[in-house]
Short mmCIF file of C-alpha atoms in Angstrom, two decimals:
data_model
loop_
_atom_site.label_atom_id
_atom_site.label_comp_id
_atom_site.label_asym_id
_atom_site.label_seq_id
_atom_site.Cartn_x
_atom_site.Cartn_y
_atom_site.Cartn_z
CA UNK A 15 -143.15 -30.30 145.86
CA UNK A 16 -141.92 -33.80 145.53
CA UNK A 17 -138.31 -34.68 143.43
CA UNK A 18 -140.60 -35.33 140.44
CA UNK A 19 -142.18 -31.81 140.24
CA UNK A 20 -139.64 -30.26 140.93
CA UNK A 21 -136.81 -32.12 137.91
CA UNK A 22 -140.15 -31.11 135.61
CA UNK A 23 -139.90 -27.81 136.34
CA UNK A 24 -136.30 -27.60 136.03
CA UNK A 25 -136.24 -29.51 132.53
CA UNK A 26 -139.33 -26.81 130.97
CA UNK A 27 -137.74 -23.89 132.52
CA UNK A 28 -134.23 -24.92 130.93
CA UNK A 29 -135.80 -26.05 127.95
CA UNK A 30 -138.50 -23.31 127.09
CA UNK A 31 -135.69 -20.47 127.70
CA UNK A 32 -132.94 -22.44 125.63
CA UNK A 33 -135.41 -22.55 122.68
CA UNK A 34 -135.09 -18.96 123.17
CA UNK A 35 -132.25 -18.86 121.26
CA UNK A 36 -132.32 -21.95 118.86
CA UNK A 37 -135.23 -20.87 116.46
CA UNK A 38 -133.72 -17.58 115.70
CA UNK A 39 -130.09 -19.04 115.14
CA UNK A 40 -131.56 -21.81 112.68
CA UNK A 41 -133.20 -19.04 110.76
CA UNK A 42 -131.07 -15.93 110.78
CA UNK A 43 -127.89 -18.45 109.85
CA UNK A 44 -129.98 -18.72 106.53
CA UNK A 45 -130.75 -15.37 106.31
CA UNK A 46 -127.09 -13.90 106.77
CA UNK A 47 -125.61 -16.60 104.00
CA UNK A 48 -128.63 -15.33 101.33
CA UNK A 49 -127.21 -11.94 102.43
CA UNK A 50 -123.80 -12.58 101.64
CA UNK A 51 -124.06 -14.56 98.75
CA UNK A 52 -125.90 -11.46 97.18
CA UNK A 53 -122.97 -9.67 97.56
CA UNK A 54 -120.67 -12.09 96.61
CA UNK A 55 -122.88 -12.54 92.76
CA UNK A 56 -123.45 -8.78 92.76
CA UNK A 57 -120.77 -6.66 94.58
CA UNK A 58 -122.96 -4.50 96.04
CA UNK A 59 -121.34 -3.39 99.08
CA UNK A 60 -124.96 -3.12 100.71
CA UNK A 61 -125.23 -6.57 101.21
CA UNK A 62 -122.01 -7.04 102.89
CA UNK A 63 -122.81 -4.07 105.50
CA UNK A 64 -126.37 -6.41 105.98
CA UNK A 65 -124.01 -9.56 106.28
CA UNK A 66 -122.27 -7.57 108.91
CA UNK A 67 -124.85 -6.19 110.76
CA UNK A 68 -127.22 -9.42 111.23
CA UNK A 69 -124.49 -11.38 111.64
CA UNK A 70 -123.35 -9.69 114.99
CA UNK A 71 -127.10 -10.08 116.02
CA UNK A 72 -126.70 -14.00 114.79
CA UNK A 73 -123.44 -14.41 116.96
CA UNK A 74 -124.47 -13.18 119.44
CA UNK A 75 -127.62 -15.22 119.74
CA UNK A 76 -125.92 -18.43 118.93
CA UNK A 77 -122.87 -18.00 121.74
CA UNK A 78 -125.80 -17.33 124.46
CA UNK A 79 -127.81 -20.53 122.73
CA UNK A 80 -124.85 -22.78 123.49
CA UNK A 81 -124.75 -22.00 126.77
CA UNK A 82 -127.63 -22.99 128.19
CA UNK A 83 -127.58 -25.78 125.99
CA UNK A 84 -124.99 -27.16 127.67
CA UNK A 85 -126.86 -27.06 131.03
CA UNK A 86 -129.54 -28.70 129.75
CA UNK A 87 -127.86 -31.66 128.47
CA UNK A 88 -126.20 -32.08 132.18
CA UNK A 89 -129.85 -32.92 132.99
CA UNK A 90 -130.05 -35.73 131.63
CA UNK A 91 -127.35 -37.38 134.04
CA UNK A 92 -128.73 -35.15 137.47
CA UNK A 93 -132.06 -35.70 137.56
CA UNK A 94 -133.29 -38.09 134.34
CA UNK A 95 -130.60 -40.79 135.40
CA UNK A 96 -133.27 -43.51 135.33
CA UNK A 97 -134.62 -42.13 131.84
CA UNK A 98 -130.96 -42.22 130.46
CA UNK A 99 -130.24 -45.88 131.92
CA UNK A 100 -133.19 -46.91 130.17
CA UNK A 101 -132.81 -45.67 126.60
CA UNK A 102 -129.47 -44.16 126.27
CA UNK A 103 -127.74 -46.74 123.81
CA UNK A 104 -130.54 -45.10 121.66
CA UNK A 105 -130.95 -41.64 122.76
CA UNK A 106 -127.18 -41.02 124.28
CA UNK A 107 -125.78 -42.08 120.34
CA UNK A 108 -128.20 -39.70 118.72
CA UNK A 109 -127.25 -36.72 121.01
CA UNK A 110 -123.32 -37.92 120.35
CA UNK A 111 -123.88 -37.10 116.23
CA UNK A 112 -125.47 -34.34 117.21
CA UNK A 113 -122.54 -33.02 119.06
CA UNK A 114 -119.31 -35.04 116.97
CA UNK A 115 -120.87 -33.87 113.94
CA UNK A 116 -123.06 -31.13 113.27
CA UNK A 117 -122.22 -29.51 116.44
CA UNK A 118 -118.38 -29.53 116.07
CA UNK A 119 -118.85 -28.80 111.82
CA UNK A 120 -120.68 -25.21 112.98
CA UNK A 121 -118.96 -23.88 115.53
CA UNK A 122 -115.46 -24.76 113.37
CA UNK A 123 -116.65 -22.66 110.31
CA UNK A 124 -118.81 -20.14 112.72
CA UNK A 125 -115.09 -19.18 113.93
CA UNK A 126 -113.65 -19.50 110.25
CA UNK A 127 -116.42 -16.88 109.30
CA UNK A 128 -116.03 -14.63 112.32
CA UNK A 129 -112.18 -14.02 111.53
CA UNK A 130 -111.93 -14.83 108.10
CA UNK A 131 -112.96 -11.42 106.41
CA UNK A 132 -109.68 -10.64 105.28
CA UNK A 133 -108.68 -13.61 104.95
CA UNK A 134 -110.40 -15.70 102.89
CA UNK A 135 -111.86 -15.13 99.63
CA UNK A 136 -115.50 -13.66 99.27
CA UNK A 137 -116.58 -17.57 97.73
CA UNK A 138 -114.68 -18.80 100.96
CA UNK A 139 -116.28 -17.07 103.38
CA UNK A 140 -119.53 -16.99 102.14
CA UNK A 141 -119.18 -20.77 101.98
CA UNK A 142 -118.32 -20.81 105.74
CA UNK A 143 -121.82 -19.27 106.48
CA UNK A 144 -123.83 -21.77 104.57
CA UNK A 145 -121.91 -24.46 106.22
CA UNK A 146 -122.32 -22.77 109.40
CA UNK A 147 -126.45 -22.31 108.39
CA UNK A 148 -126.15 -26.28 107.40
CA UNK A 149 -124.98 -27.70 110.28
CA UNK A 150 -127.15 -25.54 112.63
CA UNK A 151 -130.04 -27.31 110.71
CA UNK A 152 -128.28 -30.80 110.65
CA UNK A 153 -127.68 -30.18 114.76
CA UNK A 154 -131.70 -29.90 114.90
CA UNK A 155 -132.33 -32.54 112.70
CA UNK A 156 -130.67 -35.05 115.82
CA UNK A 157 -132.41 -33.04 118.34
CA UNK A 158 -135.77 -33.77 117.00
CA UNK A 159 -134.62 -36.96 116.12
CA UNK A 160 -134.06 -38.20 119.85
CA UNK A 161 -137.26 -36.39 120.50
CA UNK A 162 -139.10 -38.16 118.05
CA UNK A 163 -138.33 -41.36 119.66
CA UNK A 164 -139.48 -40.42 122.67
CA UNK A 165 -142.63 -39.33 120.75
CA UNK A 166 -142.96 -42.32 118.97
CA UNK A 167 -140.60 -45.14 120.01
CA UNK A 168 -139.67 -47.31 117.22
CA UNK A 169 -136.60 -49.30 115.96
CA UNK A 170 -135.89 -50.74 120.33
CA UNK A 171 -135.61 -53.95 121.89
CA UNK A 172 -136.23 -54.24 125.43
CA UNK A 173 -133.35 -56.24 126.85
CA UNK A 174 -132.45 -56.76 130.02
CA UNK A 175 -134.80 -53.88 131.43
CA UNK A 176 -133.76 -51.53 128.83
CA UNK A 177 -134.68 -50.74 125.65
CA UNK A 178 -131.27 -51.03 123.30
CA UNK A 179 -131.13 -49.96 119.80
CA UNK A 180 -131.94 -52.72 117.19
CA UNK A 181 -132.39 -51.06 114.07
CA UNK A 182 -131.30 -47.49 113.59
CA UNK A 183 -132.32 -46.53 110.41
CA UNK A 184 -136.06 -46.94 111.73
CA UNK A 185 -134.73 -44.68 114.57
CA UNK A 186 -133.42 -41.77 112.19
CA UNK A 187 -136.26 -42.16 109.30
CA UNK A 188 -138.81 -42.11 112.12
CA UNK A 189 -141.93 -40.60 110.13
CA UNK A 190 -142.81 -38.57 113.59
CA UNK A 191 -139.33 -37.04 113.98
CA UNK A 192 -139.37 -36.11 110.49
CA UNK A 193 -142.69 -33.87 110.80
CA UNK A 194 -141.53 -32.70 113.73
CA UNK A 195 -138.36 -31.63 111.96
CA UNK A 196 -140.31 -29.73 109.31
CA UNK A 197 -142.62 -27.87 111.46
CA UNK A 198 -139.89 -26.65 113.78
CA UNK A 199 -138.25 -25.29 110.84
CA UNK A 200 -140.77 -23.83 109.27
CA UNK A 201 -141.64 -22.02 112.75
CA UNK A 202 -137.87 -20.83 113.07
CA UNK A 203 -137.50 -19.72 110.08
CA UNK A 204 -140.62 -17.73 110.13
CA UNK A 205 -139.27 -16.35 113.62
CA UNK A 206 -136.34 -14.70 111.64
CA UNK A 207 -138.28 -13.29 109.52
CA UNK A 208 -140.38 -11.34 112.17
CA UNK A 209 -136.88 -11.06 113.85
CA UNK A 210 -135.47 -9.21 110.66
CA UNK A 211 -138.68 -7.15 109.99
CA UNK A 212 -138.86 -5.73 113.80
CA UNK A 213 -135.71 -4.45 114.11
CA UNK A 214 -136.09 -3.17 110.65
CA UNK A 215 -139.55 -1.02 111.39
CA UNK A 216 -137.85 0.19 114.57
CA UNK A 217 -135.01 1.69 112.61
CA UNK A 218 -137.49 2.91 109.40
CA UNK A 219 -139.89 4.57 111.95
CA UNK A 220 -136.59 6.69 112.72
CA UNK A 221 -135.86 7.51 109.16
CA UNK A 222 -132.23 5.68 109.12
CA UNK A 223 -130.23 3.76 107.09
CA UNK A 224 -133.57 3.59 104.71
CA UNK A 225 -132.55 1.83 101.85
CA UNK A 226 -130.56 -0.69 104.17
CA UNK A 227 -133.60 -1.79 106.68
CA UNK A 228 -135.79 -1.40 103.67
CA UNK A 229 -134.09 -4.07 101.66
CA UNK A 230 -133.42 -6.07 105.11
CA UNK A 231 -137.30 -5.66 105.34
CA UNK A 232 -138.41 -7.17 102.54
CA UNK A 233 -135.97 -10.09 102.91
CA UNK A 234 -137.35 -10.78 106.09
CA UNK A 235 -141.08 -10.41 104.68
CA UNK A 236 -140.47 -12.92 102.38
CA UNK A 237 -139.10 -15.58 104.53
CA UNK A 238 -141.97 -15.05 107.12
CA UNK A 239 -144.50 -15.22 104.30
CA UNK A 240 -143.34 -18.27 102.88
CA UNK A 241 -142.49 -19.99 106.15
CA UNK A 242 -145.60 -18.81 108.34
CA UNK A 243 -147.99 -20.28 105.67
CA UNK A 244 -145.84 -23.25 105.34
CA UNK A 245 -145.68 -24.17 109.21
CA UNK A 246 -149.51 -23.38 109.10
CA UNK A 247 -150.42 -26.37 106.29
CA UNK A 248 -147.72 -28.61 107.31
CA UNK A 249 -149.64 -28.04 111.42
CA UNK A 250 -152.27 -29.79 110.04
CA UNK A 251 -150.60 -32.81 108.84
CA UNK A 252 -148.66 -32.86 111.66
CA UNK A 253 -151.99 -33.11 113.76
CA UNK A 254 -152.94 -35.74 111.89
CA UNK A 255 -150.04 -37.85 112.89
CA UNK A 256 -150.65 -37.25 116.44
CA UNK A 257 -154.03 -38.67 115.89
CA UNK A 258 -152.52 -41.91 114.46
CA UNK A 259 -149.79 -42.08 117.42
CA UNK A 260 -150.99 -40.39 120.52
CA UNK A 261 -154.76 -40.27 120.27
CA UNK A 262 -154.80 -38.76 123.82
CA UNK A 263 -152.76 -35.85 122.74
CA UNK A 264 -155.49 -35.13 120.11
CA UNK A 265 -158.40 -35.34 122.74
CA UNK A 266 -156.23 -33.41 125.71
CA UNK A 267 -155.83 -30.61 122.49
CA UNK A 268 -159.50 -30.31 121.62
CA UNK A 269 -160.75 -31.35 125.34
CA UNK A 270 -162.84 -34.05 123.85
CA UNK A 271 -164.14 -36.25 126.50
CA UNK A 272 -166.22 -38.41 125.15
CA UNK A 273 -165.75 -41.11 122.06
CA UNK A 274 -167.40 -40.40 118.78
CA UNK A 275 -167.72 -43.19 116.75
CA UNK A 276 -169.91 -41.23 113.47
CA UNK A 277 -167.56 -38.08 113.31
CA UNK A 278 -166.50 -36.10 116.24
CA UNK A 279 -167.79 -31.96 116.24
CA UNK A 280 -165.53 -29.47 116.68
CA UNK A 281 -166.60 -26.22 118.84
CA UNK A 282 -165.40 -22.95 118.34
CA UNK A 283 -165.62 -22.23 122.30
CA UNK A 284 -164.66 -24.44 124.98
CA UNK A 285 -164.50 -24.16 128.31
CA UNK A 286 -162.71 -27.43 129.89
CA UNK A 287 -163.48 -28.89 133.18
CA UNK A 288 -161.24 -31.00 134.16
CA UNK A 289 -162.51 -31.97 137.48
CA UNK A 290 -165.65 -33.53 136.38
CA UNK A 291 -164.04 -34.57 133.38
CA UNK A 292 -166.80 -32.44 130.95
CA UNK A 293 -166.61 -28.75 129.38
CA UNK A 294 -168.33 -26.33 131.39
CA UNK A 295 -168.88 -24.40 127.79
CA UNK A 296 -169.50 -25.70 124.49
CA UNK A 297 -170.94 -24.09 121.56
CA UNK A 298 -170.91 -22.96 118.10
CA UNK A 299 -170.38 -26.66 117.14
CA UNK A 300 -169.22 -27.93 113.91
CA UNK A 301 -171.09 -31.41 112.96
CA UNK A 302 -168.22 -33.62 112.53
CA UNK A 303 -165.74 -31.08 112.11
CA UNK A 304 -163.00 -32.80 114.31
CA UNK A 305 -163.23 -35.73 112.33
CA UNK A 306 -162.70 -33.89 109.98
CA UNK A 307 -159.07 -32.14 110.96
CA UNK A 308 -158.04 -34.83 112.27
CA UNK A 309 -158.57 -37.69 109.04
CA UNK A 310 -159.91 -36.18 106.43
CA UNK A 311 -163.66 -37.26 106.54
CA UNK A 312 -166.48 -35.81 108.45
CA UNK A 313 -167.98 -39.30 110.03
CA UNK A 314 -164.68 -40.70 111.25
CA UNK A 315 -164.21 -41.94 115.10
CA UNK A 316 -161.90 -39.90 117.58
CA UNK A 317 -161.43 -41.02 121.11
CA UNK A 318 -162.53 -39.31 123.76
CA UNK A 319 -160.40 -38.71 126.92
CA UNK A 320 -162.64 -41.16 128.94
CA UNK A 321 -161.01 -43.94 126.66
CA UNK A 322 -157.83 -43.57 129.25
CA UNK A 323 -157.72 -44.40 132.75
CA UNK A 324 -157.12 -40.66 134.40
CA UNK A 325 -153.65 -41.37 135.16
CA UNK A 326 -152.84 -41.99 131.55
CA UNK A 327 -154.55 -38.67 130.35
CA UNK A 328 -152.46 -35.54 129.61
CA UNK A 329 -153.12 -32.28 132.14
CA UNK A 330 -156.00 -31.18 129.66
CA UNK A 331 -155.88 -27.67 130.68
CA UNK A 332 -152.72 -26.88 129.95
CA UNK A 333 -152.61 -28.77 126.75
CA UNK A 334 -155.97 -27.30 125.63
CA UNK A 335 -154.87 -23.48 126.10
CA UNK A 336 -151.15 -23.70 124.46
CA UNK A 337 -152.54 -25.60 121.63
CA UNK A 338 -155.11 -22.41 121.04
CA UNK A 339 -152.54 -20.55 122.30
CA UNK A 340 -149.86 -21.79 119.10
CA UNK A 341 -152.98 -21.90 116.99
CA UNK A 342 -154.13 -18.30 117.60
CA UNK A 343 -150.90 -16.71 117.08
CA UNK A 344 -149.60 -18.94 113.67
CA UNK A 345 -152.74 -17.35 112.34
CA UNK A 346 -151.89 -14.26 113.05
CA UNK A 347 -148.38 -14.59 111.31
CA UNK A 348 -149.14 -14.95 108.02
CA UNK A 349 -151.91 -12.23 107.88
CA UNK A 350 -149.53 -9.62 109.54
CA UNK A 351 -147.22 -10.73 106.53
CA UNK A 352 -149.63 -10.23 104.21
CA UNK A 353 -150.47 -6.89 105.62
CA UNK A 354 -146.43 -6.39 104.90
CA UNK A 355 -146.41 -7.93 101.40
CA UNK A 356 -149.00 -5.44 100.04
CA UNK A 357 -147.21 -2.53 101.51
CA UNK A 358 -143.69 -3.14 100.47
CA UNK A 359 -143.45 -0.60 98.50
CA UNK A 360 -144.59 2.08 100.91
CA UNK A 361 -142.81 0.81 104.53
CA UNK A 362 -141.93 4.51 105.65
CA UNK A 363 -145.44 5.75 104.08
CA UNK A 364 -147.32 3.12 106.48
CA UNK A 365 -146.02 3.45 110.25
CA UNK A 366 -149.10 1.35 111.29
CA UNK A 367 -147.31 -1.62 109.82
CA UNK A 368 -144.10 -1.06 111.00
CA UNK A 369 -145.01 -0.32 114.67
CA UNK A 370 -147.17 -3.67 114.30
CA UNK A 371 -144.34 -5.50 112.89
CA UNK A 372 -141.85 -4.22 115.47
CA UNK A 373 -144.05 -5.14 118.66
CA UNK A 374 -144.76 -8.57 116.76
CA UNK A 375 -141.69 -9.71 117.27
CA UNK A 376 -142.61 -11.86 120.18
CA UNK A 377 -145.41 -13.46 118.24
CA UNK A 378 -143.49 -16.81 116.56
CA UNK A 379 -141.46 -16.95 120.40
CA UNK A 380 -144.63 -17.69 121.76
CA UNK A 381 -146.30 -19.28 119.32
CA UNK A 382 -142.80 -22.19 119.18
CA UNK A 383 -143.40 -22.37 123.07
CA UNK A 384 -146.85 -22.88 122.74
CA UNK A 385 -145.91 -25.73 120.35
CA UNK A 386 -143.50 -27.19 122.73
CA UNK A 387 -145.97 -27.24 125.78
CA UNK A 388 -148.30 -29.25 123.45
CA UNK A 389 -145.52 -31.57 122.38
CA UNK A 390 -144.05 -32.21 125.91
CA UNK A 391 -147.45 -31.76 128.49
CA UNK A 392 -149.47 -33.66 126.01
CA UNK A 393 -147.21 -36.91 125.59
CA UNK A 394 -148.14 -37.06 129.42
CA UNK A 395 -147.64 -39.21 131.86
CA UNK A 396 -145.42 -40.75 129.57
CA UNK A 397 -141.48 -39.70 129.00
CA UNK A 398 -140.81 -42.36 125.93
CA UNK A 399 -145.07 -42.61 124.68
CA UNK A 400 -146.30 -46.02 125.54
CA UNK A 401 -142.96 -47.23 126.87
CA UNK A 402 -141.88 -45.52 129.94
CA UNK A 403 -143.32 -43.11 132.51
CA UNK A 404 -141.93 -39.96 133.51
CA UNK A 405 -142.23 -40.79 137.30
CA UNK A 406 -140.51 -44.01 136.61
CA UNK A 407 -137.45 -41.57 134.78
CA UNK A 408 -136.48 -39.44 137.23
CA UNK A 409 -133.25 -39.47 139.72
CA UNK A 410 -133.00 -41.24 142.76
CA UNK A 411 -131.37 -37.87 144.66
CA UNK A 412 -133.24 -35.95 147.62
CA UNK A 413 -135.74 -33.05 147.29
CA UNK A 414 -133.52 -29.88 148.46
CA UNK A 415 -130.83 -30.84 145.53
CA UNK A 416 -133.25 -29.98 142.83
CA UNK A 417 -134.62 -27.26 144.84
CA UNK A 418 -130.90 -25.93 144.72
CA UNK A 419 -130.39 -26.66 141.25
CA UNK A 420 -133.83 -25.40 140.36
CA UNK A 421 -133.11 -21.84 142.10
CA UNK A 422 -129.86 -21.76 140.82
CA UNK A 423 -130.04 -22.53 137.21
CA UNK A 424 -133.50 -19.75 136.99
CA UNK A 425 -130.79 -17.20 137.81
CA UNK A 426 -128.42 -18.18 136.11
CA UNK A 427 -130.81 -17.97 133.03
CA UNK A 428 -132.18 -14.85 134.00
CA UNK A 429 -128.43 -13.31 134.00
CA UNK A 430 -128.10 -14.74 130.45
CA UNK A 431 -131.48 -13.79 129.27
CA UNK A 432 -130.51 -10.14 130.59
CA UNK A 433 -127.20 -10.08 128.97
CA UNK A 434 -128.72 -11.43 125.82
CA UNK A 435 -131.18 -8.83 125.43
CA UNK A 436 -128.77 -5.97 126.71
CA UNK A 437 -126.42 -7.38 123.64
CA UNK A 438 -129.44 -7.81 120.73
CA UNK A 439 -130.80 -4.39 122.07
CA UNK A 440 -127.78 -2.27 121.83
CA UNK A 441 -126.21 -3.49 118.76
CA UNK A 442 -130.24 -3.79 117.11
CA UNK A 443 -130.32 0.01 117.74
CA UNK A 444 -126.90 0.93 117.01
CA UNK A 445 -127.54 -0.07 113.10
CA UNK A 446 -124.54 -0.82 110.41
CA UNK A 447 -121.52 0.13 110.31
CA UNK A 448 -121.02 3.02 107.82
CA UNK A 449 -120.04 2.57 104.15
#
């Protein structure tokens, strides 16, 4: 493997297992300050021993996020130095509000909430939460900001070989980043909520703390009802933007070689091969159904793949199989919440639910990394769309140091992954503190 291989496979493997971490922290922040400000308007000392409990769970997944955060920023300079010459008066100033503000805002009232219990008044310190929930939001809102300019670049002037910032407002009200924004959200916040509802059946299949994991239940159900439906119908929008801004994204996603200028089909089973640049399968066809998805009429064009020279098409494989991949499983989601919704009232009467819910847990994880192999793989072979290839990004340092980094950073994560789940695990099972 050349220096360029190998800096992608460091970046995904960094990436992929630091959005580990992120989805459930942006979600169970939310979760935890709804929890506490129930017991702040009612008193009920219930909701403080659920404030409690999945806060510890929320800490705990929020140090570990940090963490390899941190690592993957470092990246940037080690093996994207090219990439970070080229746009970082756009991208380096985004990631520095990121980190000055919303960064620096939650982990100041994370540490306010953590030791503040008696110290500051229940309206205090339930205030510190939602701050704390806030600014883990606002800290993703940058994120997805930088990424949406390397999604869709706008709001740049190339001078001098490098593309400087000329108008940031266009940057931050980038319609792209903004859908982005919204889907991620949706998706973490529907992660929680299968999050709060698996640890909840585990402990309700064991008869304990009942009332406690049945309330935490049905909080949980709710948030992954609303949110898995939501991140569903806002999917399709969201596709429909990618057909306006990366047209070969759309085609790598449905494998759709050729161009159809009087509405594209749609087939329900598709075998891709990329080789000879046809599917090997197609069938159970919808006339025009692509066309459909993707603007809202039946007779619409969509390219085909054949419209790019092969070095400017996306892997299709890979693209192809995680988008079915995201797709399969976000439809699964809001039916298994359904399934939950009509049996709240009878959890410990219906163990089929709650062993489903508890070994669904890793359902949204894969269905977000799914997402984020379409996002990345299928922008492809470019790192900023349109503007600057990925082969053109990457550092000018020798093979073995990224073979060394590489091998070094997967155990590194693997250690934290380990300690993560050896943390969630035995405080998950250990339950609240008594009354």
């Amino acid at each position: 493997m050349d220096v360029l291989m190998l800096s992608r496979l460091q970046f995904a493997m960094a990436t992929m297992f630091h959005f580990i971490f992120v989805p459930l922290t942006l979600g169970l922040s939310i979760l935890v300050a709804i929890m506490e400000t129930k017991y702040v308007r009612t008193g009920d000392e219930m909701y403080k021993r659920m404030t409690k409990f999945w806060g510890k769970l929320f800490v705990i997944n929020f140090v570990l996020g940090v963490v390899t955060g941190i690592t993957l920023e470092f990246q940037f300079g080690t093996n994207w130095s090219r990439y970070s010459e080229y746009v970082g008066d756009i991208f380096g100033s985004l990631l520095a509000i990121e980190a000055t503000v919303a960064f620096f805002l939650e982990s100041t009232f994370l540490g306010a909430w953590i030791f503040g219990w008696n110290v500051l008044s229940p309206k205090m310190h339930a205030l510190c939460i939602w701050l704390v929930a806030g600014a883990s939001n606002l800290s993703a809102l940058w994120i997805l900001i930088a990424n949406g300019f390397m999604q869709n670049p706008l709001g740049y002037v190339i001078r001098n070989g490098r593309a400087e910032l000329a108008d940031f407002f266009a940057v931050v009200g980038n319609p792209f980043a903004w859908q982005q924004y919204v889907h991620v959200l949706s998706g973490a916040f529907a992660l929680a909520g299968f999050f709060v509802m698996g640890v909840s059946s585990w402990h309700l299949l064991k008869k304990q703390n009942v009332d406690f994991f049945t309330r935490s239940f049905k909080l949980g159900m709710v948030f992954g009802l609303v949110f898995s439906v939501l991140v569903a119908v806002q999917g399709h929008h969201h596709a429909q933007e990618v057909t306006k801004i990366q047209p070969a994204k759309l085609a790598a996603m449905e494998s759709l070689w050729e161009t159809h200028e009087d509405g594209a089909p749609m087939y329900l089973l598709v075998v891709p091969d990329e080789k000879n640049e046809k599917n090997a399968v197609e069938l159970f066809g919808i006339p025009g159904g692509l066309s459909f998805l993707a603007h809202n009429d039946f007779k619409a064009p969509v390219q085909g793949l054949k419209d790019w020279p092969a070095d400017e098409r996306p892997p299709v494989m890979l693209t192809f199989l995680s988008f079915r991949a995201m797709v399969g499983l976000g439809t699964l989601m809001p039916l298994l919440c359904i399934w939950a919704f009509l049996r709240r009232n009878k959890l410990t009467e219906t163990p089929k639910l709650l062993k489903a819910m508890l070994f669904a847990i890793p359902v949204p994880y894969l269905a977000i990394e799914a997402g984020w192999v379409v996002a990345e793989v299928g922008r492809q072979p470019w790192i900023v769309n349109g503007l600057m290839k990925t082969a053109d990004a990457v550092s000018p340092i020798v093979t073995s140091q990224v073979a060394f980094s590489l091998v070094a950073l997967t155990l590194l994560y693997a250690l934290l992954g380990a300690v993560d789940i050896y943390l969630l695990f035995k405080f998950a099972k250990k339950g609240p503190a008594e009354a």
